[in-house]
Amino acid sequence: MSIERITSIRGSALPLRGDNIDTDRIIPARFLRSVSFEGLEDHLFEDDRQQAGAAHPLSRREYAAAAILFVESNFGCGSSREHAPQAIRRRGIRAVVGVSFSEIFFGNSVALGLPCASVSTDESRVLIAAAEQAPGSVFELDLEARQLSGAGLTVPVTVPPGARDSFLRGTWDATALLLDHYEEVEAVAARLPYIRA
Amino acid sequence: MPATLLQKVWDAHAVRQLPNGQTQLFVGLHLIHEVTSPQAFDMLRARGWRVRYPERTVATVDHIVPTRDQRRPFFDVMAEDMLSALERNCREAGIQLFDLSSGAQGIVHVIGPELGLTQPGMTIACGDSHTSTHGAFGAIALGIGTSQVRDVLASQCVALNQLKVRRIRVTGTLSRGVYAKDVILEIIRRLGVDGGVGYAYEYAGDVIDRMSMDERMTICNMSIEGGARAGYVNPDATTIDYLRGRRFVPAGEAFDTLAEWWLSLASDAGATYDDDVEISGSDIRPTVTWGINPGQSVYVDERLPGVSDVEGSARSAVEEALEFMGLKEGDSIAGTRIDVAFVGSCTNARLSDLREAARVVRGRHVAGHVKALVVPGSQAVRAAAEREGLDQVFSDAGFEWRGAGCSMCLAMNTDKLEGREICASSSNRNFKGRQGSPVGRTLLMSPAMVAAAAVAGEVVDVREVALVD
Ligand code: SF4
């Protein structure tokens, strides 16, 4: 099946401060009690929002339409729950920009067509401050040009080449690729000692 | 050329290089559970794909199962729905399911090894980050998300970036009262919760060589807490002894042939590593986390960090953690009053963990204000513990003795913290809200330390409560 090519994402940004934000915070486990991903967006950062009240960026109206999430380092660490990027994506976020991401979170996001792009620590601070000072400023993450621009800033971003390539070619949904040339898979399986035994 | 185990196992399973530079890897064992698989089966159906290798996928139910009243239908309607969905999916696809009536149900990372499903040299995938546990056998074990669960069901493959290898040698001898849990907490404290990003961790050195498989599993389990994509220990005689005679391990000559292959997979002397770290095991003391990530820990006889000792953005992290935990900089962690004591989880709920905890509580009693529970990692662990009378030891001491499951490790069933309760826990994550109450607090430690805290009603040094030898 053909999937969408993702070359750039444009929209306002939602700034979220903090290193090591784990997936239990992004979507607490009690909301995983379901056989589907539907409605997860309503519980995105539920406990953080409750604790921070109206001050939490996700509760503020000026960020309601944001399409890009600005974060800091090691975002999405912890549990492998795909519910985390699912909730983010379903909330309308179409790209995440931060210093670094946990690998499982990053991979899960790729599979949903949600690019995660890295910037330096200093640039991440500047971007977050810009989105806080002028909510609604429009940013554009350009995967082709590997840069993020907006609010008078232009910063380089890095996306691992494999992932970037998948977005640009529209092959980020990997299953079809894995099913190509299936005889090669069967040949590998047949050679494995534990399968032969 | 000398190679690492990672490289050898990788090469044996590599199908081809994908256009985006990733490697397509065949998955030797796929484990599934009720939380991260139903959506994957739905996606599969939506595209008209079938499960390619149903015999290489095995299912169990662990995250949502009640640990007290396990009669069907469950009292908890949503748990019943999730289990029914798993049963239906497994039946339709021809996947073996170890359910509550099987006698072999339990936390997916406990039953895989126990049944001998987990073997050296395999690639193992499961929709759960603690899949790294299986690396204890010299497997490359990867936690994956639901879309990848779909990929594995459809193709028995995953797409993966090449990993670097960091060897972590733990040398010397562990002191009395110091356990595998303390070793991995030490590693995470030193290398950071994101220090392992891009790496697989190879655990080596005398301390690891002498460890039992249970202990190696505890270490590998928390690789993910250090940010590593996977963690492993090279297979050796301990590995082979553990596997001989297990249900899914072939017997006789086939076993000998396999065992020979397993040993050949160990990293070669002279293999090159992307990084090499040495930690002196003799220096490690019983460790307790005080914060909201597993890297925020101290030795039980140490004081909490002072805010002003920490530089830059790390300072706000320390402040945030202290505030959430209701602890003060410079306080000693010992003496912190607890409300709940939890012995359980895929990190520390195997038979040897229960034995260590029982050794501490035998003849003692849980403090009056503490609610204490033991949740065995599997039905087999529970049965074995009962044969040794451990259930009686725990019950006499005032612990609740429960059925197998994840329970209060992530509180998807009714076992959870209330309000701001503090829990001494043998699990692996102390994230905000992890144990079910958004403001609940978790102190991670070894099962023996949990047992000691339960008895004292506060964090104590297990070496002072019970003479551990
Ligand atoms: S015991 Fe905890 S960490 Fe382990 S699989 Fe269950 S929920 Fe995950």
XYZ file of C-alpha atoms and ligand atoms in Angstrom:
674
model
C 0.000 0.000 0.000
C 1.165 3.507 -0.597
C 1.697 5.718 2.368
C 2.152 9.375 2.737
C 5.505 11.063 2.159
C 6.384 13.390 5.009
C 8.693 16.178 3.973
C 7.795 19.077 6.230
C 5.503 19.935 9.105
C 4.222 23.425 9.683
C 2.327 24.798 12.638
C 2.541 26.375 16.047
C 4.548 24.746 18.822
C 3.740 23.408 22.248
C 6.688 23.780 24.659
C 7.181 21.110 27.308
C 10.052 21.499 29.736
C 11.893 18.680 31.490
C 14.492 15.985 30.852
C 13.671 12.274 31.092
C 9.928 12.637 30.611
C 8.816 9.016 30.692
C 5.932 7.322 28.941
C 4.132 6.736 32.249
C 3.799 10.505 32.449
C 2.838 10.872 28.802
C 0.048 8.354 29.253
C -0.446 6.787 32.706
C -0.934 3.008 32.725
C -4.544 3.119 33.851
C -5.491 4.524 30.437
C -3.973 1.483 28.737
C -6.882 -0.583 29.943
C -8.453 -0.848 26.511
C -8.175 -2.959 23.390
C -7.884 0.082 21.129
C -5.970 3.376 20.963
C -9.125 5.443 20.585
C -9.607 8.401 22.890
C -6.070 8.244 24.315
C -5.500 11.891 23.411
C -7.939 12.938 26.143
C -5.557 11.533 28.738
C -2.291 12.846 27.347
C -0.204 13.945 30.370
C -3.311 13.547 32.481
C -1.581 13.439 35.881
C 0.874 16.218 35.079
C -2.025 18.369 33.910
C -3.995 17.679 37.074
C -1.015 18.576 39.217
C -0.017 21.703 37.321
C -3.580 22.955 36.873
C -4.265 25.653 34.291
C -0.550 26.400 33.977
C 0.254 23.165 32.134
C 0.949 23.937 28.475
C -1.455 21.211 27.413
C -4.247 22.890 29.329
C -3.634 26.318 27.808
C -5.839 27.447 25.006
C -3.085 29.229 23.105
C -1.429 25.851 22.477
C -4.588 23.947 21.585
C -3.858 23.970 17.857
C -0.131 23.162 18.136
C 1.310 20.789 15.544
C 4.895 20.553 16.831
C 5.925 19.500 20.318
C 9.133 21.020 21.747
C 10.780 18.893 24.427
C 14.171 18.521 26.131
C 16.332 15.405 26.518
C 15.640 11.651 26.743
C 11.995 12.250 25.962
C 9.789 9.137 26.005
C 12.013 6.967 28.185
C 10.591 4.035 30.103
C 7.839 1.771 28.920
C 7.609 0.690 25.284
C 3.913 1.563 25.146
C 3.057 2.860 21.712
C 0.107 4.447 23.474
C 2.458 7.371 24.209
C 3.163 8.501 20.630
C -0.378 7.456 19.701
C -1.808 9.866 22.273
C 0.522 12.622 21.076
C -0.337 12.027 17.418
C -4.053 11.846 18.141
C -3.823 15.160 19.973
C -2.867 16.696 16.615
C 0.900 16.828 17.107
C 2.682 15.887 13.882
C 6.334 16.273 14.878
C 8.428 16.344 18.044
C 11.605 18.408 18.363
C 13.977 17.924 21.294
C 17.531 17.169 22.357
C 17.177 13.385 22.443
C 14.609 10.614 22.510
C 14.473 7.144 23.957
C 15.029 4.640 21.175
C 11.824 2.694 21.586
C 9.767 5.888 21.665
C 11.584 7.106 18.568
C 10.933 3.860 16.685
C 7.285 3.782 17.713
C 6.901 7.356 16.493
C 8.450 6.558 13.129
C 5.955 3.736 12.694
C 3.131 6.259 13.167
C 4.587 8.811 10.790
C 5.527 11.119 13.649
C 9.051 12.483 13.065
C 11.243 13.192 16.117
C 14.032 15.636 15.289
C 17.026 16.498 17.450
C 18.525 19.903 18.144
C 21.336 20.924 20.499
C 20.651 21.610 24.178
C 21.105 25.346 23.694
C 18.860 25.477 20.692
C 16.230 23.465 22.471
C 16.213 26.074 25.255
C 15.902 28.893 22.764
C 13.063 27.178 20.942
C 11.149 26.430 24.107
C 11.560 30.012 25.273
C 10.372 31.300 21.897
C 7.261 29.148 21.979
C 6.556 30.258 25.551
C 7.030 33.956 24.836
C 5.004 34.020 21.654
C 2.506 31.167 21.640
C 1.037 30.723 18.213
C 4.281 31.521 16.360
C 4.442 29.301 13.349
C 7.393 26.952 12.898
C 8.294 24.733 10.021
C 10.233 21.506 10.390
C 11.747 20.844 6.998
C 12.995 17.253 6.854
C 14.421 17.693 3.390
C 16.513 20.711 4.361
C 17.126 19.366 7.888
C 16.143 22.564 9.567
C 13.545 24.117 11.777
C 12.557 27.715 11.248
C 10.108 30.112 12.828
C 9.892 33.017 15.278
C 12.883 34.559 13.530
C 15.065 31.511 14.171
C 16.529 28.908 11.903
C 18.239 25.939 13.519
C 19.691 22.757 12.035
C 18.029 19.499 13.083
C 19.228 15.932 12.905
C 17.096 12.925 12.161
C 18.855 9.559 11.803
C 19.261 8.940 8.069
C 17.192 5.738 8.060
C 14.192 7.382 9.632
C 14.511 10.537 7.564
C 14.692 8.508 4.415
C 11.574 6.583 5.406
C 9.600 9.787 5.868
C 10.826 11.341 2.642
C 10.065 8.229 0.600
C 6.842 7.401 2.388
C 8.088 4.015 3.587
C 7.818 4.666 7.325
C 5.205 1.982 7.700
C 7.628 -0.917 7.505
C 5.443 -4.003 7.258
C 5.153 -4.104 3.496
C 8.921 -3.774 3.172
C 9.454 -6.651 5.564
C 7.161 -8.832 3.494
C 9.079 -8.178 0.274
C 11.304 -11.014 -0.934
C 9.855 -13.283 1.699
C 11.840 -16.274 0.479
C 14.934 -14.608 1.970
C 13.259 -14.591 5.384
C 12.421 -18.238 5.099
C 15.977 -19.058 4.102
C 17.360 -17.299 7.182
C 14.874 -19.116 9.417
C 15.771 -22.482 7.934
C 19.454 -21.956 8.743
C 18.948 -21.171 12.442
C 20.151 -24.037 14.649
C 17.289 -23.651 17.113
C 14.710 -23.936 14.381
C 16.368 -26.930 12.796
C 16.470 -28.629 16.200
C 37.822 -11.489 13.070
C 36.928 -11.680 16.747
C 33.300 -10.651 17.202
C 30.903 -9.805 19.995
C 27.873 -11.944 20.755
C 25.712 -9.126 19.466
C 27.430 -9.234 16.095
C 27.210 -13.022 15.799
C 23.538 -13.207 16.696
C 22.779 -10.220 14.501
C 24.512 -11.799 11.500
C 22.705 -15.102 11.998
C 19.334 -13.335 11.855
C 19.959 -10.595 9.292
C 17.733 -11.012 6.260
C 18.824 -7.990 4.254
C 19.586 -4.337 4.403
C 16.508 -2.181 3.900
C 16.570 0.841 1.587
C 16.641 3.159 4.626
C 19.825 1.558 5.953
C 18.175 -0.471 8.693
C 18.625 -4.217 8.929
C 15.721 -6.588 8.595
C 16.160 -9.137 11.378
C 14.352 -12.425 11.744
C 12.734 -12.784 15.176
C 13.303 -16.190 16.751
C 10.822 -15.812 19.575
C 7.918 -13.402 19.819
C 6.201 -13.016 23.171
C 2.885 -11.240 23.481
C 0.592 -10.127 26.290
C -2.818 -8.554 26.624
C -1.922 -4.856 26.705
C 0.158 -4.185 23.612
C -1.143 -6.865 21.238
C -4.894 -6.349 20.606
C -4.357 -3.252 18.467
C -1.657 -5.105 16.500
C -4.053 -7.932 15.663
C -6.631 -5.332 14.595
C -4.115 -3.682 12.271
C -3.254 -7.070 10.833
C -6.882 -7.873 10.138
C -7.480 -4.439 8.640
C -4.806 -5.187 6.042
C -5.771 -8.766 5.435
C -2.443 -10.161 6.623
C -2.036 -13.469 8.439
C 0.328 -14.470 11.229
C 3.326 -15.932 9.405
C 4.962 -18.069 12.081
C 2.284 -18.684 14.730
C 4.481 -21.370 16.290
C 7.168 -18.766 17.054
C 4.803 -16.543 19.031
C 3.799 -17.373 22.593
C 1.270 -15.482 24.696
C 0.511 -15.021 28.351
C -1.540 -12.691 30.465
C 0.168 -10.645 33.150
C -0.399 -6.887 33.182
C -4.094 -6.690 34.011
C -4.777 -9.989 35.770
C -6.168 -9.637 39.259
C -3.825 -11.231 41.783
C -6.444 -12.061 44.373
C -9.711 -13.320 42.914
C -8.869 -14.859 39.550
C -12.195 -16.488 38.788
C -13.610 -15.799 35.329
C -15.272 -13.660 34.260
C -13.130 -11.184 36.165
C -14.840 -8.746 38.449
C -12.968 -6.054 36.474
C -14.913 -5.812 33.208
C -12.115 -4.137 31.265
C -9.602 -6.792 32.336
C -12.068 -9.448 31.222
C -12.393 -7.732 27.823
C -8.647 -7.565 27.366
C -8.136 -11.199 28.262
C -11.010 -12.299 26.020
C -9.494 -10.363 23.118
C -6.158 -12.107 23.657
C -7.837 -15.507 23.833
C -9.741 -14.850 20.622
C -6.673 -13.570 18.782
C -4.561 -16.525 19.858
C -7.257 -19.030 18.964
C -7.759 -17.554 15.497
C -4.044 -17.380 14.747
C -3.066 -20.693 16.311
C -0.804 -19.107 18.943
C -0.100 -20.929 22.185
C -1.489 -19.047 25.193
C -0.430 -19.728 28.767
C -3.513 -18.520 30.576
C -4.548 -18.678 34.199
C -5.631 -22.296 33.940
C -2.328 -23.422 32.373
C -0.244 -23.599 35.529
C 2.465 -21.808 33.517
C 1.021 -18.281 33.435
C 3.042 -15.397 34.751
C 4.918 -12.257 33.859
C 6.047 -12.715 30.286
C 9.713 -12.170 31.185
C 9.542 -14.714 33.966
C 7.817 -17.507 32.062
C 9.896 -17.270 28.862
C 13.103 -18.374 30.626
C 11.304 -20.696 33.009
C 9.728 -22.684 30.181
C 12.953 -22.742 28.216
C 11.370 -20.702 25.424
C 14.174 -18.184 25.882
C 17.453 -19.568 24.569
C 20.906 -18.236 23.763
C 21.464 -16.965 20.273
C 17.850 -16.070 19.643
C 16.459 -12.738 18.676
C 13.517 -12.140 20.963
C 10.903 -9.426 20.641
C 7.985 -8.483 22.858
C 5.761 -5.446 23.112
C 7.273 -4.579 26.452
C 10.424 -2.665 27.287
C 11.679 -5.190 29.849
C 12.190 -7.760 27.137
C 15.852 -6.969 27.756
C 15.550 -9.493 30.632
C 15.976 -12.393 28.189
C 19.425 -11.095 27.264
C 20.645 -12.870 30.408
C 20.776 -15.996 28.222
C 22.860 -14.426 25.500
C 19.854 -13.584 23.349
C 19.317 -10.244 21.643
C 16.054 -9.272 23.247
C 14.196 -6.172 22.172
C 11.216 -4.289 23.532
C 9.010 -3.081 20.691
C 5.873 -0.988 20.216
C 2.519 -2.154 18.942
C 3.159 -1.306 15.280
C 6.233 -3.501 15.454
C 4.221 -6.238 17.138
C 2.089 -6.067 14.023
C 5.241 -6.249 11.880
C 6.446 -9.333 13.717
C 3.077 -11.048 13.513
C 2.903 -10.339 9.797
C 6.514 -10.989 8.844
C 8.351 -12.462 11.872
C 10.840 -9.635 11.365
C 11.779 -6.263 12.758
C 13.640 -3.384 11.137
C 16.499 -2.224 13.322
C 19.420 0.176 13.353
C 22.828 -1.299 14.046
C 23.706 -1.095 17.754
C 26.978 -0.218 19.419
C 28.202 -2.432 22.252
C 29.377 -1.203 25.630
C 31.007 -3.820 27.792
C 30.404 -3.276 31.497
C 32.725 -5.362 33.633
C 31.744 -5.732 37.253
C 34.831 -6.948 39.059
C 35.718 -8.092 42.549
C 33.204 -9.560 44.980
C 29.872 -8.296 46.236
C 29.624 -7.742 49.977
C 27.004 -9.354 52.155
C 23.570 -7.838 51.676
C 24.430 -6.563 48.190
C 22.392 -8.072 45.373
C 22.085 -8.006 41.594
C 19.519 -5.224 42.016
C 22.116 -3.053 43.723
C 24.580 -3.748 40.927
C 22.230 -2.605 38.178
C 21.101 0.446 40.175
C 24.787 1.314 40.559
C 25.365 0.940 36.825
C 22.426 3.204 36.053
C 23.481 5.755 38.636
C 26.992 5.893 37.158
C 26.152 5.813 33.457
C 22.876 7.709 33.593
C 19.312 6.923 32.589
C 20.119 7.870 29.001
C 23.757 6.738 28.993
C 22.894 3.602 27.046
C 21.104 5.224 24.104
C 22.412 3.644 20.905
C 24.020 0.746 22.783
C 23.506 -2.821 23.776
C 25.093 -3.461 27.177
C 27.265 -6.551 27.534
C 27.560 -7.384 31.236
C 30.767 -9.194 32.104
C 33.410 -9.548 34.809
C 33.818 -11.876 37.787
C 30.725 -10.698 39.582
C 28.478 -11.380 36.590
C 30.268 -14.670 35.810
C 29.488 -15.953 39.292
C 25.843 -14.892 39.185
C 22.934 -17.308 38.836
C 20.594 -16.946 35.865
C 18.026 -15.291 38.147
C 20.530 -12.622 39.100
C 21.643 -12.088 35.512
C 18.005 -11.590 34.583
C 17.649 -8.884 37.233
C 20.624 -7.068 35.721
C 19.530 -7.386 32.098
C 15.946 -6.495 33.009
C 16.895 -2.939 33.920
C 19.144 -2.293 30.908
C 16.283 -0.258 29.545
C 16.320 1.948 32.654
C 19.852 2.867 31.630
C 18.628 3.791 28.152
C 20.202 0.764 26.445
C 18.263 -0.891 23.631
C 19.239 -4.331 24.927
C 21.496 -5.980 27.488
C 23.100 -9.400 27.532
C 25.417 -11.809 29.287
C 27.523 -14.313 27.346
C 26.265 -17.892 27.636
C 28.346 -20.199 29.819
C 28.013 -23.365 31.903
C 25.508 -21.623 34.219
C 23.281 -20.874 31.249
C 23.438 -24.432 29.974
C 22.729 -25.960 33.383
C 19.710 -23.740 33.775
C 18.238 -24.713 30.424
C 18.791 -28.471 30.554
C 15.490 -30.280 30.976
C 13.232 -27.241 30.535
C 9.929 -27.803 28.748
C 10.746 -26.177 25.397
C 14.413 -27.149 25.284
C 15.220 -30.214 23.196
C 16.764 -33.182 25.029
C 19.514 -35.649 24.274
C 21.830 -35.169 21.365
C 19.906 -32.194 20.041
C 20.595 -30.465 23.348
C 24.309 -31.117 23.143
C 24.459 -29.771 19.606
C 22.564 -26.653 20.607
C 24.665 -26.153 23.731
C 27.796 -26.245 21.646
C 26.368 -23.555 19.382
C 25.336 -21.471 22.379
C 28.843 -21.452 23.801
C 30.314 -20.523 20.430
C 28.245 -17.330 20.451
C 29.991 -15.764 23.440
C 31.980 -12.664 22.568
C 35.466 -13.625 21.427
C 38.507 -12.594 23.390
C 39.872 -9.639 21.494
C 36.490 -8.502 20.196
C 36.340 -4.737 19.958
C 33.825 -2.737 21.918
C 32.544 0.742 21.226
C 32.970 1.441 24.899
C 34.351 -0.401 27.901
C 33.516 0.372 31.519
C 34.724 -1.238 34.711
C 32.893 -1.066 37.998
C 34.271 -2.439 41.223
C 31.616 -4.702 42.671
C 33.307 -4.623 46.044
C 32.453 -0.937 46.452
C 28.710 -1.354 45.937
C 26.440 -1.061 48.966
C 22.680 -1.691 49.306
C 21.040 0.947 47.148
C 17.729 2.819 47.326
C 16.234 5.267 44.847
C 15.053 8.551 46.296
C 13.768 10.278 43.147
C 11.541 9.877 40.121
C 13.869 8.048 37.804
C 15.945 4.928 38.474
C 19.209 6.851 38.216
C 18.365 8.933 41.286
C 19.665 6.609 43.964
C 21.968 6.524 46.986
C 23.499 3.840 49.151
C 21.272 3.195 52.115
C 23.854 4.714 54.446
C 24.326 7.831 52.312
C 22.564 11.180 52.394
C 20.425 12.656 49.626
C 22.239 15.048 47.301
C 22.262 18.729 48.099
C 20.585 20.880 45.458
C 23.520 23.272 45.308
C 25.961 20.420 44.569
C 24.288 19.907 41.216
C 24.978 21.959 38.126
C 22.704 23.407 35.475
C 19.580 21.679 34.241
C 20.302 18.665 36.461
C 19.600 20.945 39.411
C 15.973 21.532 38.493
C 15.589 17.765 38.039
C 16.846 17.200 41.583
C 14.556 19.903 42.930
C 11.568 18.489 41.106
C 12.307 14.974 42.375
C 12.825 16.041 45.987
C 9.630 18.047 45.938
C 7.571 15.224 44.421
C 9.018 12.735 46.880
C 8.561 15.035 49.853
C 12.200 14.513 50.800
C 14.769 17.117 51.797
C 18.272 17.584 50.449
C 20.922 16.192 52.737
C 18.483 13.904 54.573
C 19.496 10.326 55.101
C 17.353 7.883 53.126
C 17.410 5.402 55.986
C 14.550 6.185 58.306
C 12.172 7.202 55.517
C 8.806 5.904 56.663
C 7.013 3.617 54.198
C 3.329 2.722 53.811
C 3.511 -0.196 51.426
C 6.052 -2.952 50.729
C 5.903 -4.730 47.368
C 7.933 -7.807 46.487
C 7.183 -8.538 42.863
C 7.759 -7.685 39.154
C 9.849 -9.136 36.350
C 12.930 -7.645 37.994
C 12.700 -9.463 41.287
C 9.882 -11.988 41.694
C 11.644 -15.239 40.895
C 12.100 -18.006 43.437
C 15.541 -16.842 44.589
C 14.174 -13.318 45.200
C 11.349 -14.693 47.301
C 13.803 -16.818 49.248
C 15.972 -13.803 50.075
C 12.965 -11.759 51.176
C 11.644 -14.669 53.246
C 15.010 -15.065 54.928
C 14.718 -11.503 56.220
C 11.118 -11.731 57.449
C 11.216 -15.241 58.928
C 10.229 -15.004 62.571
C 9.603 -11.274 62.293
C 6.461 -9.249 61.629
C 5.537 -6.444 59.255
C 5.254 -3.085 61.050
C 1.696 -2.199 62.075
C 1.232 0.675 59.630
C 2.619 -1.150 56.580
C 0.617 -2.992 53.941
C 2.887 -5.671 52.516
C 2.396 -8.009 49.591
C 4.319 -10.656 47.719
C 3.332 -11.238 44.111
C 5.242 -14.177 42.605
C 6.435 -13.725 39.036
C 4.671 -16.810 37.757
C 2.409 -19.642 38.777
C 5.462 -21.911 38.709
C 7.379 -19.609 41.067
C 4.362 -19.509 43.348
C 4.037 -23.294 43.398
C 7.757 -23.798 44.016
C 7.707 -21.255 46.842
C 4.741 -23.023 48.409
C 6.568 -26.334 48.257
C 9.296 -24.720 50.356
C 6.792 -23.184 52.742
C 7.689 -19.611 51.824
C 4.011 -18.666 51.559
C 3.673 -19.596 55.219
C 6.716 -17.568 56.201
C 5.294 -14.525 54.451
C 1.756 -14.995 55.784
C 3.014 -15.479 59.335
C 4.954 -12.250 58.987
C 1.853 -10.371 57.830
C 2.454 -10.270 54.072
C -0.373 -10.977 51.634
C 0.457 -13.912 49.361
C -0.948 -13.286 45.879
C -1.417 -14.874 42.456
C 1.144 -14.213 39.704
C 1.141 -11.042 37.623
C 2.594 -7.558 37.216
C 0.399 -6.177 39.961
C 1.741 -3.104 41.699
C 4.683 -2.727 39.346
C 2.415 -0.662 37.112
C -0.956 -0.916 38.803
C -3.176 -1.818 35.878
C -5.230 -3.986 38.188
C -6.597 -3.122 41.602
C -3.201 -3.356 43.335
C -2.157 0.252 43.582
C -0.953 3.001 45.862
C -3.456 5.421 47.357
C -2.790 9.139 47.574
C 0.770 10.016 48.583
C 1.663 6.602 49.933
C 5.326 5.614 49.803
C 6.160 2.121 48.601
C 9.343 0.158 49.130
C 9.340 -1.814 45.902
C 11.430 -4.510 44.262
C 10.212 -3.392 40.811
C 12.091 -1.349 38.217
C 10.460 2.052 37.824
C 9.946 4.877 40.261
C 8.358 7.250 37.755
C 5.705 9.660 38.976
C 2.393 7.825 39.136
C 3.918 4.474 38.182
C 2.260 2.555 40.998
C -1.241 3.763 40.264
C -1.681 6.893 42.329
C -0.682 10.057 40.433
C 1.055 11.326 43.560
C 2.178 7.948 44.917
C 5.893 7.516 45.629
C 8.211 4.599 44.937
C 11.560 3.647 46.450
C 13.297 0.954 44.417
C 15.510 -1.567 46.211
C 16.357 -5.253 46.384
C 13.718 -7.729 47.639
C 15.703 -8.257 50.848
C 15.732 -4.501 51.450
C 11.966 -4.366 50.780
C 11.465 -7.128 53.332
C 13.629 -5.292 55.862
C 11.718 -2.048 55.261
C 8.403 -3.869 55.703
C 9.494 -5.153 59.095
C 11.001 -1.870 60.283
C 8.249 0.302 58.816
C 10.930 2.491 57.294
C 13.939 2.250 55.014
C 16.690 0.377 56.846
C 19.958 -1.243 55.960
C 19.203 -4.927 55.488
C 22.653 -5.689 56.843
C 21.534 -4.350 60.200
C 18.150 -6.078 60.324
C 19.185 -9.531 59.311
C 22.558 -11.139 59.073
C 22.744 -11.933 55.430
C 25.453 -14.276 54.346
S 6.349 -6.622 35.999
Fe 6.308 -4.453 35.579
S 7.997 -4.035 34.268
Fe 7.688 -6.242 34.272
S 6.402 -6.642 32.490
Fe 5.057 -6.357 34.238
S 4.565 -4.197 34.235
Fe 6.314 -4.446 32.900
